[in-house]
Amino acid sequence: MARSPDLKTLLSWLGRKLSPRTGEPLDMAPGLEGVLSWRVARIRQDTMAMAWLVLRMVMDPPGPERTAIIQRLVQVFAVEPTPAVRRAMPAEIVDLLDSPEPDVRYLAAVLADARERPAAIPGLLRGLRDPDWMVRSKCLHALRSASIPPDALVPLLRSERRQEREMALSLCGLPIPELLRRELWRLLEDPEVSVRQRAAVMLGEDPEAPGLWAVLFDMACTGKGHVRRAYAIRLMGRLGLRAEALPVLLEALRSDEEELVRKETAEVLAVLAPGVPEVADALVAALKDDWDEVGVASAQALASRGATTETVIPGLLAALADGMLSERTRGQVALTLAALGVGEAVPELLRQLTLPGPVLQEKERDPHQGEDLRGASNLQFKFDVMRALAELGAPARVALPALVAKAREGGLDMLELRLEAARALVLLGTAPAEVRSLLQDLPLACEPGKKLLAQYGISSG
């Protein structure tokens, strides 16, 4: 940094050596004082001006001018630079990662493109131990886009400082290399809870990891943030539930404040629902959860037959008829009852199918606000009801007249609903030719129409 660069050297590094019109060297006409007087927003819009200032910072000797350049660049790069700006920076920016000046190290971390310039990776890794937290933060950010050799992370994973171990964990890409996998196993016994839990998240479903299930269980109970707790519950289920987890999971399903945690819990408990009455009862109660996703997951979890099936059927039938529940939940309840082969559900399914609803009514709109006054019923619920009837087979044949009516009515506007009714008719034994006659007003004779009929299982022959 003992000399100022001559103009030609600067512009050569900028990739703009000569004017295409005159062949003369280009110049930053305003000069240093002029560029520094520009508003920060204007400098950010001028890639050449930014690169020129960085080059001056690289090559100028210490002094008031260089200090002013550094201060202005810190302001300019308070906003993340684009990849194009990073590419315009000189290779010498990598050397500044070891500068004795914190602001210069900060700028180097901001501008070093670790993906395009792997030579920056060692300096950025050293920067994770920088005493300045802003430098550490920018080094970590820059490294996230880099392909870091696994052995380069080992010293950080073994660091005595919790923060460095956590940063190294966040840089472990998937799939985890065997070298790092062993390091993560060791971190499952780390004295810091946050490190143990981060290691568990990175290991995922590793069945060989010693102590992983215990860390996940602790995370499900005490993890910071509902997303992490929900993830831990999911992984516990995939690794295999243990007896000590059951009380915690049942309590989470009943009363956890976070919807995602309740949903994941319902899904995980599905494996126990057919044989554990306490679980089955809790899932039936969860059908009334305020969040649709929890109700749907609970209904899905009850869809396998087992020792508890007969005890949950009354609750499922009641839920199907409960107009206070969401149609999404009731639709899944209908499918669950069909999967369990509950013929007693047919009368209620038929009632739901034939109820006059706004889905088949002409919408009324407020001419001033353009909003639906009646709203629209969830078509998916109608689909689910018809699919449930089709799956139930012989007991559902009493619904054939209603399905015929649904296949006929509504014109082209109700194409999907009519086709779903037609599919149910075929599955319940109605001849395809007879079913196609119900759809003769629809434009299905063309090639796309034939493909659509085939998609719904209605032969077009």
mmCIF file of C-alpha atoms in Angstrom, residues 317 320-321 342-355 385 388-389 395-399:
data_model
loop_
_atom_site.group_PDB
_atom_site.id
_atom_site.type_symbol
_atom_site.label_atom_id
_atom_site.label_comp_id
_atom_site.label_asym_id
_atom_site.label_seq_id
_atom_site.Cartn_x
_atom_site.Cartn_y
_atom_site.Cartn_z
ATOM 1 C CA LEU A 317 -69.310 -40.288 12.226
ATOM 2 C CA LEU A 320 -68.603 -36.000 9.489
ATOM 3 C CA ALA A 321 -72.005 -34.592 10.449
ATOM 4 C CA VAL A 342 -67.517 -48.065 7.622
ATOM 5 C CA GLY A 343 -70.763 -48.637 5.710
ATOM 6 C CA GLU A 344 -72.668 -46.778 8.431
ATOM 7 C CA ALA A 345 -71.230 -43.575 6.969
ATOM 8 C CA VAL A 346 -73.230 -43.883 3.740
ATOM 9 C CA PRO A 347 -76.439 -42.128 4.949
ATOM 10 C CA GLU A 348 -74.489 -39.090 6.142
ATOM 11 C CA LEU A 349 -72.323 -39.051 3.019
ATOM 12 C CA LEU A 350 -75.464 -39.171 0.892
ATOM 13 C CA ARG A 351 -77.006 -36.368 2.922
ATOM 14 C CA GLN A 352 -73.913 -34.230 2.461
ATOM 15 C CA LEU A 353 -73.887 -34.950 -1.260
ATOM 16 C CA THR A 354 -77.511 -33.958 -1.784
ATOM 17 C CA LEU A 355 -77.599 -30.911 0.466
ATOM 18 C CA VAL A 385 -67.635 -37.298 -0.319
ATOM 19 C CA ALA A 388 -65.565 -41.969 -0.142
ATOM 20 C CA LEU A 389 -68.810 -43.343 -1.570
ATOM 21 C CA PRO A 395 -73.059 -50.311 0.675
ATOM 22 C CA ALA A 396 -72.858 -47.039 -1.250
ATOM 23 C CA ARG A 397 -74.925 -48.157 -4.243
ATOM 24 C CA VAL A 398 -77.931 -46.464 -2.632
ATOM 25 C CA ALA A 399 -76.196 -43.229 -3.640
#
